[in-house]
Tab-separated table of C-alpha atoms and ligand atoms in Angstrom:
chain	number	residue	atom	x	y	z
A	27	MET	CA	133.752	125.878	98.012
A	28	ALA	CA	134.049	122.116	97.674
A	29	THR	CA	132.580	120.577	94.504
A	30	SER	CA	129.761	118.026	94.529
A	31	GLU	CA	132.290	115.370	93.546
A	32	GLU	CA	134.577	116.247	96.474
A	33	LEU	CA	131.670	116.326	98.883
A	34	HIS	CA	130.488	112.963	97.620
A	35	LYS	CA	133.903	111.439	98.375
A	36	ARG	CA	133.746	112.832	101.914
A	37	ARG	CA	130.194	111.590	102.305
A	38	VAL	CA	131.089	108.013	101.405
A	39	GLU	CA	133.748	108.060	104.145
A	40	ALA	CA	131.534	109.730	106.751
A	41	VAL	CA	127.866	108.938	106.184
A	42	ALA	CA	126.331	105.511	106.719
A	43	ARG	CA	125.659	103.744	103.427
A	44	GLY	CA	122.093	102.940	104.444
A	45	VAL	CA	121.116	106.582	103.971
A	46	GLY	CA	120.695	107.035	100.218
A	47	SER	CA	120.304	110.126	98.003
A	48	THR	CA	118.449	110.499	94.711
A	49	ILE	CA	121.136	112.658	93.066
A	50	PRO	CA	124.849	112.860	93.937
A	51	ALA	CA	124.756	116.665	93.847
A	52	TYR	CA	125.229	118.752	96.962
A	53	VAL	CA	122.848	121.653	97.411
A	54	ASP	CA	124.019	125.220	97.652
A	55	ARG	CA	120.618	126.926	97.510
A	56	ALA	CA	117.014	126.296	96.564
A	57	GLY	CA	113.897	128.361	96.058
A	58	GLY	CA	110.832	128.712	93.869
A	59	GLY	CA	110.946	125.678	91.611
A	60	THR	CA	114.706	125.087	91.441
A	61	ILE	CA	117.613	123.565	93.356
A	62	THR	CA	121.201	124.681	92.623
A	63	ASP	CA	124.214	122.606	93.612
A	64	VAL	CA	127.638	123.799	94.785
A	65	ASP	CA	128.951	123.569	91.192
A	66	GLY	CA	126.217	125.940	89.981
A	67	ARG	CA	124.176	123.198	88.250
A	68	GLU	CA	120.440	123.745	88.413
A	69	TRP	CA	117.601	121.243	88.684
A	70	ILE	CA	113.928	121.982	88.256
A	71	ASP	CA	112.359	120.609	91.388
A	72	PHE	CA	109.581	118.044	90.916
A	73	ALA	CA	110.257	116.573	94.378
A	74	ALA	CA	109.808	119.390	96.928
A	75	GLY	CA	111.921	117.366	99.362
A	76	ILE	CA	109.216	114.646	99.188
A	77	ALA	CA	106.153	116.918	99.373
A	78	VAL	CA	107.618	119.069	102.146
A	79	THR	CA	108.388	122.467	100.625
A	80	ASN	CA	104.854	123.086	99.354
A	81	VAL	CA	105.370	126.809	100.104
A	82	GLY	CA	108.793	126.676	98.416
A	83	ASN	CA	112.269	126.638	99.897
A	84	SER	CA	113.105	129.566	102.156
A	85	ALA	CA	109.611	131.012	101.685
A	86	PRO	CA	109.801	134.675	102.755
A	87	ARG	CA	107.313	134.433	105.647
A	88	VAL	CA	108.966	131.257	106.934
A	89	VAL	CA	112.440	132.841	106.868
A	90	GLU	CA	111.144	135.890	108.724
A	91	ALA	CA	109.255	133.882	111.360
A	92	VAL	CA	112.179	131.520	111.978
A	93	ARG	CA	114.654	134.398	112.267
A	94	ALA	CA	112.441	136.210	114.788
A	95	GLN	CA	111.875	133.050	116.854
A	96	VAL	CA	115.544	132.051	116.923
A	97	GLU	CA	116.342	135.418	118.479
A	98	ARG	CA	113.638	135.078	121.178
A	99	PHE	CA	114.294	131.483	122.332
A	100	THR	CA	115.206	128.212	120.658
A	101	HIS	CA	113.840	125.585	123.067
A	102	THR	CA	112.275	125.311	126.470
A	103	CYS	CA	110.413	122.010	125.885
A	104	PHE	CA	106.641	122.416	125.760
A	105	MET	CA	106.350	119.764	128.504
A	106	VAL	CA	108.494	121.950	130.785
A	107	ALA	CA	107.690	125.595	129.986
A	108	PRO	CA	105.012	126.052	127.293
A	109	TYR	CA	104.684	128.860	124.712
A	110	GLU	CA	102.006	130.388	122.510
A	111	SER	CA	103.093	129.181	119.048
A	112	TYR	CA	102.492	125.507	119.954
A	113	VAL	CA	98.961	126.373	121.057
A	114	ALA	CA	98.407	128.497	117.939
A	115	VAL	CA	99.511	125.661	115.614
A	116	CYS	CA	97.077	123.293	117.381
A	117	GLU	CA	94.249	125.837	117.095
A	118	GLN	CA	94.869	126.200	113.379
A	119	LEU	CA	95.092	122.457	112.739
A	120	ASN	CA	91.859	121.900	114.671
A	121	ALA	CA	90.139	124.529	112.520
A	122	LEU	CA	91.648	123.537	109.144
A	123	THR	CA	91.240	119.743	109.211
A	124	PRO	CA	87.966	118.152	108.051
A	125	GLY	CA	85.221	117.609	110.646
A	126	GLY	CA	83.137	120.235	112.438
A	127	PHE	CA	83.429	118.445	115.799
A	128	GLU	CA	85.581	119.548	118.716
A	129	LYS	CA	89.236	118.655	118.226
A	130	ARG	CA	92.588	118.571	119.979
A	131	SER	CA	96.107	118.302	118.557
A	132	ALA	CA	99.512	117.159	119.778
A	133	LEU	CA	102.824	117.953	118.076
A	134	PHE	CA	105.768	115.694	117.309
A	135	ASN	CA	108.957	115.672	115.196
A	136	SER	CA	108.407	113.291	112.301
A	137	GLY	CA	105.675	111.597	110.364
A	138	ALA	CA	106.521	108.195	111.812
A	139	GLU	CA	106.248	109.623	115.301
A	140	ALA	CA	102.829	111.093	114.508
A	141	VAL	CA	101.617	107.711	113.207
A	142	GLU	CA	102.955	105.926	116.312
A	143	ASN	CA	101.116	108.403	118.513
A	144	ALA	CA	97.870	108.073	116.571
A	145	VAL	CA	98.049	104.318	117.223
A	146	LYS	CA	98.808	104.926	120.909
A	147	ILE	CA	95.809	107.246	121.205
A	148	ALA	CA	93.441	104.901	119.335
A	149	ARG	CA	94.491	101.898	121.432
A	150	HIS	CA	94.234	103.815	124.676
A	151	ALA	CA	90.843	105.317	123.824
A	152	THR	CA	89.276	102.039	122.616
A	153	GLY	CA	91.065	99.528	124.837
A	154	ARG	CA	91.535	97.375	121.707
A	155	PRO	CA	94.833	96.057	120.315
A	156	ALA	CA	94.588	95.614	116.526
A	157	VAL	CA	95.553	98.062	113.783
A	158	VAL	CA	94.366	97.508	110.207
A	159	VAL	CA	96.503	98.773	107.330
A	160	PHE	CA	96.494	98.299	103.562
A	161	ASP	CA	98.540	96.738	100.780
A	162	HIS	CA	101.127	99.220	99.429
A	163	ALA	CA	100.890	101.354	102.590
A	164	TYR	CA	103.798	103.452	103.788
A	165	HIS	CA	103.761	104.849	107.315
A	166	GLY	CA	107.435	105.250	108.309
A	167	ARG	CA	110.659	103.582	109.400
A	168	THR	CA	110.385	103.096	113.185
A	169	ASN	CA	109.621	99.638	114.512
A	170	LEU	CA	105.838	100.057	114.704
A	171	THR	CA	105.632	102.019	111.451
A	172	MET	CA	107.791	99.437	109.628
A	173	ALA	CA	105.195	96.892	110.704
A	174	LEU	CA	102.479	99.189	109.313
A	175	THR	CA	104.390	99.658	106.037
A	176	ALA	CA	103.857	97.072	103.298
A	177	LYS	CA	107.034	97.031	101.224
A	178	ASN	CA	109.970	94.893	102.338
A	179	MET	CA	112.850	96.326	100.289
A	180	PRO	CA	114.277	98.756	101.297
A	181	TYR	CA	112.155	99.678	104.322
A	182	LYS	CA	111.887	96.440	106.339
A	183	HIS	CA	114.464	94.018	104.981
A	184	ARG	CA	116.293	92.306	107.890
A	185	PHE	CA	115.013	94.914	110.374
A	186	GLY	CA	112.523	92.630	112.132
A	187	PRO	CA	111.038	91.317	114.333
A	188	PHE	CA	108.251	93.846	113.935
A	189	ALA	CA	105.523	95.102	116.266
A	190	GLY	CA	102.494	92.845	116.596
A	191	GLU	CA	98.729	93.238	116.167
A	192	VAL	CA	99.065	94.743	112.692
A	193	TYR	CA	96.760	93.317	109.994
A	194	ARG	CA	96.942	94.091	106.272
A	195	VAL	CA	93.985	94.088	103.886
A	196	PRO	CA	93.642	94.837	100.147
A	197	MET	CA	93.727	98.406	98.871
A	198	SER	CA	91.528	99.761	96.115
A	199	TYR	CA	94.004	99.986	93.197
A	200	PRO	CA	91.887	100.374	90.056
A	201	LEU	CA	94.708	99.649	87.581
A	202	ARG	CA	95.577	96.369	89.315
A	203	ASP	CA	92.335	95.093	90.863
A	204	GLY	CA	90.360	94.814	87.636
A	205	GLY	CA	88.793	98.221	88.203
A	206	LEU	CA	86.686	97.218	91.225
A	207	ASP	CA	84.364	100.043	92.195
A	208	GLY	CA	85.002	101.680	95.568
A	209	ALA	CA	82.101	100.045	97.410
A	210	THR	CA	83.037	96.547	96.192
A	211	ALA	CA	86.711	97.015	97.012
A	212	ALA	CA	85.772	98.271	100.496
A	213	ALA	CA	83.434	95.318	101.064
A	214	ARG	CA	86.307	92.959	100.204
A	215	SER	CA	88.603	94.646	102.751
A	216	ILE	CA	85.904	94.835	105.423
A	217	GLU	CA	85.039	91.150	105.067
A	218	MET	CA	88.684	90.268	105.584
A	219	ILE	CA	88.845	92.417	108.723
A	220	GLU	CA	85.676	90.912	110.158
A	221	LYS	CA	86.641	87.298	109.394
A	222	GLN	CA	90.362	87.434	110.189
A	223	VAL	CA	90.639	90.051	112.942
A	224	GLY	CA	87.154	90.696	114.337
A	225	ALA	CA	85.847	94.253	114.353
A	226	GLU	CA	85.647	94.336	118.158
A	227	ASN	CA	89.415	93.785	118.349
A	228	VAL	CA	90.283	96.674	116.041
A	229	ALA	CA	91.456	99.942	117.591
A	230	ALA	CA	92.256	101.759	114.349
A	231	LEU	CA	91.950	101.570	110.618
A	232	LEU	CA	94.887	103.520	109.203
A	233	ILE	CA	94.911	104.650	105.573
A	234	GLU	CA	96.582	107.138	103.252
A	235	PRO	CA	93.744	108.770	101.240
A	236	ILE	CA	96.119	108.714	98.273
A	237	GLN	CA	99.054	106.387	98.872
A	238	GLY	CA	102.488	108.002	98.710
A	239	GLU	CA	105.570	105.744	98.658
A	240	GLY	CA	103.319	102.811	97.678
A	241	GLY	CA	102.777	104.270	94.209
A	242	PHE	CA	100.453	107.292	94.317
A	243	VAL	CA	97.562	104.860	94.328
A	244	VAL	CA	94.239	106.705	94.161
A	245	PRO	CA	91.452	104.476	95.491
A	246	ALA	CA	88.245	104.184	93.477
A	247	GLN	CA	85.578	106.707	94.360
A	248	GLY	CA	83.502	105.491	97.292
A	249	PHE	CA	86.252	103.343	98.865
A	250	LEU	CA	87.178	105.814	101.603
A	251	PRO	CA	83.572	106.795	102.460
A	252	ALA	CA	82.578	103.104	102.738
A	253	LEU	CA	85.470	102.398	105.122
A	254	ARG	CA	84.618	105.528	107.098
A	255	GLU	CA	81.024	104.358	107.460
A	256	TRP	CA	82.060	100.872	108.545
A	257	ALA	CA	84.538	102.233	111.103
A	258	THR	CA	81.856	104.416	112.667
A	259	ALA	CA	79.465	101.467	112.986
A	260	ALA	CA	82.205	99.189	114.362
A	261	GLY	CA	83.574	101.665	116.915
A	262	VAL	CA	86.924	101.678	115.080
A	263	VAL	CA	89.032	104.840	115.013
A	264	PHE	CA	89.436	105.951	111.382
A	265	VAL	CA	92.932	107.420	111.018
A	266	ALA	CA	93.858	109.254	107.816
A	267	ASP	CA	97.601	109.443	107.221
A	268	GLU	CA	97.772	112.759	105.342
A	269	ILE	CA	101.499	113.166	105.884
A	270	GLN	CA	102.195	113.270	102.133
A	271	THR	CA	98.783	114.434	100.854
A	272	GLY	CA	98.216	117.266	103.332
A	273	PHE	CA	98.656	121.016	103.171
A	274	CYS	CA	97.227	121.862	99.745
A	275	ARG	CA	99.172	119.187	97.835
A	276	THR	CA	96.132	117.548	96.218
A	277	GLY	CA	94.224	120.763	95.512
A	278	ASP	CA	92.383	120.754	98.841
A	279	TRP	CA	93.926	121.456	102.224
A	280	PHE	CA	93.595	117.715	102.908
A	281	ALA	CA	92.918	114.855	100.489
A	282	CYS	CA	90.035	113.467	102.599
A	283	GLU	CA	88.014	116.562	101.755
A	284	HIS	CA	87.703	115.433	98.137
A	285	GLU	CA	85.076	112.836	99.103
A	286	GLY	CA	83.829	114.579	102.228
A	287	VAL	CA	85.440	112.019	104.553
A	288	GLN	CA	85.916	113.160	108.155
A	289	PRO	CA	88.617	111.103	109.885
A	290	ASP	CA	88.591	110.629	113.665
A	291	LEU	CA	92.349	111.280	113.719
A	292	ILE	CA	94.661	112.755	111.078
A	293	THR	CA	98.434	112.404	111.028
A	294	LEU	CA	100.324	115.350	109.556
A	295	ALA	CA	103.968	116.196	108.854
A	296	LYS	CA	105.902	116.889	105.605
A	297	GLY	CA	104.204	120.031	104.189
A	298	ILE	CA	103.285	121.463	107.587
A	299	ALA	CA	106.220	123.794	108.262
A	300	GLY	CA	108.015	124.736	105.040
A	301	GLY	CA	110.889	122.320	105.661
A	302	LEU	CA	111.280	122.533	109.439
A	303	PRO	CA	110.743	119.210	111.239
A	304	LEU	CA	107.258	119.148	112.727
A	305	ALA	CA	104.417	116.619	112.853
A	306	ALA	CA	100.992	116.438	114.412
A	307	VAL	CA	98.068	114.254	115.359
A	308	THR	CA	94.774	116.130	115.151
A	309	GLY	CA	91.397	114.651	115.917
A	310	ARG	CA	88.274	114.165	117.993
A	311	ALA	CA	88.618	115.755	121.414
A	312	ASP	CA	87.165	112.722	123.229
A	313	LEU	CA	89.803	110.403	121.714
A	314	MET	CA	92.723	112.817	122.048
A	315	ASP	CA	91.820	113.714	125.634
A	316	ALA	CA	91.342	110.077	126.660
A	317	VAL	CA	95.078	109.802	127.272
A	318	HIS	CA	96.318	110.605	130.810
A	319	VAL	CA	98.492	113.679	131.433
A	320	GLY	CA	102.099	112.874	130.555
A	321	GLY	CA	101.127	109.991	128.245
A	322	LEU	CA	102.023	111.927	125.082
A	323	GLY	CA	104.988	114.142	124.296
A	324	GLY	CA	108.691	114.184	123.543
A	325	THR	CA	111.627	116.499	124.147
A	326	TYR	CA	111.506	118.344	120.837
A	327	GLY	CA	107.858	117.848	119.845
A	328	GLY	CA	106.430	121.197	118.757
A	329	ASN	CA	109.795	122.958	118.902
A	330	PRO	CA	109.207	126.740	118.885
A	331	ILE	CA	111.193	127.360	115.693
A	332	ALA	CA	109.243	124.634	113.865
A	333	CYS	CA	105.971	126.042	115.226
A	334	ALA	CA	106.863	129.544	114.014
A	335	ALA	CA	107.631	128.068	110.598
A	336	ALA	CA	104.322	126.166	110.573
A	337	LEU	CA	102.312	129.295	111.354
A	338	ALA	CA	104.135	131.160	108.578
A	339	SER	CA	103.649	128.257	106.143
A	340	MET	CA	99.919	128.014	106.796
A	341	GLU	CA	99.632	131.783	106.422
A	342	THR	CA	101.464	131.538	103.073
A	343	MET	CA	99.118	128.759	101.920
A	344	ARG	CA	96.122	130.974	102.698
A	345	GLU	CA	97.641	134.156	101.291
A	346	LEU	CA	98.754	132.585	97.988
A	347	ASP	CA	95.810	130.139	97.850
A	348	LEU	CA	98.146	127.213	97.296
A	349	ALA	CA	95.250	124.746	97.082
A	350	ALA	CA	94.153	126.577	93.922
A	351	ALA	CA	97.784	126.657	92.787
A	352	ALA	CA	97.965	122.868	93.172
A	353	ARG	CA	94.855	122.459	91.023
A	354	ARG	CA	96.292	124.788	88.383
A	355	ILE	CA	99.679	123.020	88.355
A	356	GLY	CA	97.864	119.674	88.178
A	357	ALA	CA	95.781	120.739	85.180
A	358	VAL	CA	98.881	121.867	83.256
A	359	MET	CA	100.801	118.724	84.160
A	360	VAL	CA	98.040	116.192	83.473
A	361	GLU	CA	97.576	117.559	79.972
A	362	ARG	CA	101.277	117.107	79.171
A	363	LEU	CA	101.526	113.733	80.932
A	364	ARG	CA	98.561	112.435	78.909
A	365	VAL	CA	100.264	113.493	75.669
A	366	ILE	CA	103.405	111.600	76.731
A	367	ALA	CA	101.297	108.572	77.710
A	368	ALA	CA	99.410	108.586	74.402
A	369	GLY	CA	102.714	108.327	72.542
A	370	ASP	CA	104.416	105.748	74.761
A	371	PRO	CA	102.913	102.292	75.432
A	372	ARG	CA	105.104	101.911	78.542
A	373	VAL	CA	102.801	104.312	80.407
A	374	ALA	CA	99.960	102.218	81.839
A	375	GLU	CA	98.294	105.089	83.676
A	376	VAL	CA	98.546	108.769	84.543
A	377	ARG	CA	96.989	109.336	87.963
A	378	GLY	CA	96.931	111.502	91.041
A	379	ARG	CA	95.241	114.678	92.121
A	380	GLY	CA	96.292	118.316	92.175
A	381	ALA	CA	100.086	118.581	92.264
A	382	MET	CA	100.531	114.945	93.373
A	383	LEU	CA	100.792	113.112	90.057
A	384	ALA	CA	102.331	109.916	88.764
A	385	MET	CA	102.858	107.678	85.759
A	386	GLU	CA	102.970	103.909	86.166
A	387	ILE	CA	105.467	102.240	83.825
A	388	VAL	CA	104.939	98.709	82.473
A	389	VAL	CA	106.097	96.347	79.768
A	390	PRO	CA	104.007	97.493	76.755
A	391	GLY	CA	100.797	95.566	76.231
A	392	THR	CA	100.900	94.054	79.752
A	393	LEU	CA	100.538	95.162	83.365
A	394	THR	CA	103.980	93.773	84.188
A	395	PRO	CA	105.854	96.478	86.115
A	396	ASP	CA	109.037	97.764	84.487
A	397	PRO	CA	111.214	99.210	87.267
A	398	ALA	CA	114.300	99.276	84.979
A	399	ALA	CA	112.576	101.512	82.416
A	400	THR	CA	111.265	103.669	85.269
A	401	ALA	CA	114.760	104.115	86.689
A	402	ALA	CA	116.166	104.865	83.218
A	403	ILE	CA	113.582	107.576	82.528
A	404	SER	CA	114.177	109.094	85.952
A	405	ALA	CA	117.960	109.038	85.429
A	406	ALA	CA	117.525	110.760	82.044
A	407	CYS	CA	115.530	113.490	83.809
A	408	HIS	CA	118.236	113.934	86.427
A	409	ALA	CA	120.954	114.172	83.766
A	410	ALA	CA	118.956	116.818	81.893
A	411	GLY	CA	118.235	118.981	84.942
A	412	LEU	CA	114.903	117.759	86.318
A	413	LEU	CA	114.646	116.258	89.793
A	414	THR	CA	112.042	113.481	89.751
A	415	LEU	CA	111.338	110.669	92.227
A	416	THR	CA	110.153	107.111	91.787
A	417	CYS	CA	107.939	105.049	94.091
A	418	GLY	CA	105.631	102.057	94.148
A	419	THR	CA	105.664	98.541	95.547
A	420	TYR	CA	107.095	97.435	92.191
A	421	GLY	CA	109.418	100.474	91.816
A	422	ASN	CA	107.693	101.361	88.551
A	423	VAL	CA	106.007	104.673	89.312
A	424	LEU	CA	107.388	108.089	88.369
A	425	ARG	CA	105.979	110.646	90.769
A	426	PHE	CA	105.830	114.403	90.534
A	427	LEU	CA	105.576	116.732	93.543
A	428	PRO	CA	106.581	120.245	92.489
A	429	PRO	CA	106.591	123.026	95.070
A	430	LEU	CA	103.231	124.794	94.826
A	431	VAL	CA	105.013	128.103	94.144
A	432	ILE	CA	106.793	126.799	91.013
A	433	SER	CA	106.601	129.334	88.159
A	434	ASP	CA	104.812	128.563	84.892
A	435	ASP	CA	108.148	128.821	83.111
A	436	GLU	CA	109.877	126.343	85.461
A	437	LEU	CA	106.937	123.956	85.262
A	438	GLY	CA	106.959	124.097	81.460
A	439	ARG	CA	110.711	123.543	81.268
A	440	GLY	CA	110.434	120.609	83.655
A	441	LEU	CA	107.718	119.020	81.543
A	442	ASP	CA	109.810	119.544	78.389
A	443	ILE	CA	112.697	117.663	80.018
A	444	LEU	CA	110.330	114.879	81.096
A	445	ALA	CA	108.886	114.557	77.587
A	446	ALA	CA	112.402	114.377	76.137
A	447	ALA	CA	113.385	111.709	78.703
A	448	PHE	CA	110.662	109.459	77.306
A	449	GLY	CA	112.407	109.919	73.946
B	659	LIG	C1	106.778	110.280	104.731
B	659	LIG	C2	105.598	109.588	105.266
B	659	LIG	C3	105.573	109.080	106.575
B	659	LIG	C4	106.766	109.138	107.492
B	659	LIG	O1	107.165	110.452	107.759
B	659	LIG	P1	108.647	110.727	108.309
B	659	LIG	O2	108.633	112.192	108.635
B	659	LIG	O3	109.599	110.367	107.219
B	659	LIG	O4	108.805	109.880	109.512
B	659	LIG	C5	104.413	108.478	107.025
B	659	LIG	N1	103.323	108.391	106.246
B	659	LIG	C6	103.301	108.876	104.982
B	659	LIG	C7	102.065	108.768	104.164
B	659	LIG	C8	104.443	109.474	104.450
B	659	LIG	O5	104.430	109.916	103.191
């Protein structure tokens, strides 16, 4: 078998430079809480393929379901000749997502595609043009979702012009907004919408209940409920982007549940299908069904293999109670992260929920972001056998997203490596 070094040489000659990788190691196999490269080197996995393999890599039920489906049929296109698993995934999403009202779902391939479709549905249903998004938001890399995303480098730089009718307002970011309470922070955002956009022009307010790429920003308590209340009164479709937070990651099935917020539409992807590409928009039946027949779809959306994997993943989440697992993992991690933070003035904050946790790194004694120190700590983790990711508008957030099936031993070893990387 080729070595990681050999494969990297081939990659540089074959793969476009714009597609980056966190580590230059080429995977041979992965499962539980580890990834092993073709040279036999092992990393403890605190990334889960960016919050995708919540049920673990090659989870037994997923492998079985995919194998059985591949043998029956691989693709007919749901828009041409439909099949049961697509319907079953929609039924489950309608039942699992917050909100006791009648719902419908539609399936797509990627998170960005789900977000684009949520905007299409909200615009069509309301007849309004504007979409409101937040500072530090991340919603994808297509033209519309680049416009919805806040950060220029690397996501938007020289990729414009971007889609119009997108308006950005402040996020609740307690570490960096002077600790505004949720209601006050929401009032600030709402005033900006009303003065600069006009509520009657707004189709959708789109928000990540805990921001992902933007820095694992957890809004102050009350922020999301206040926005939800305003959206209802203003006839604005409240869209929760739960692509990174969904499927047990934060200790609930969906992060909105933590404050009892019921979105009108939810976008889902990442953790939905144990690593197979699948995404969804789930929401109020009257909004979802407003769109004419043929107005939504795509060749591969709700592919039968991905649907089989999603059904098996959701079954695994129920069977193993992965929401409880996320809370347990979070409790173990937060305790260790707080010890590290107490001994290192570069750590401005430990935050997150469940198994979606982060440390924000600054110049000691200030709130000045320190992306260089963040990158150095992350690189030390990689060198010592722990796969960590960074994020944040300022590139100064270490984020941790272990698979929810990681063993206590793997979790402990990963945290030991992290502690050592802080030196
Ligand atoms: C990853 C992500 C997306 C985009 O999903 P893709 O599958 O990469 O297109 C959108 N929103 C959030 C919150 C994400 O974390």
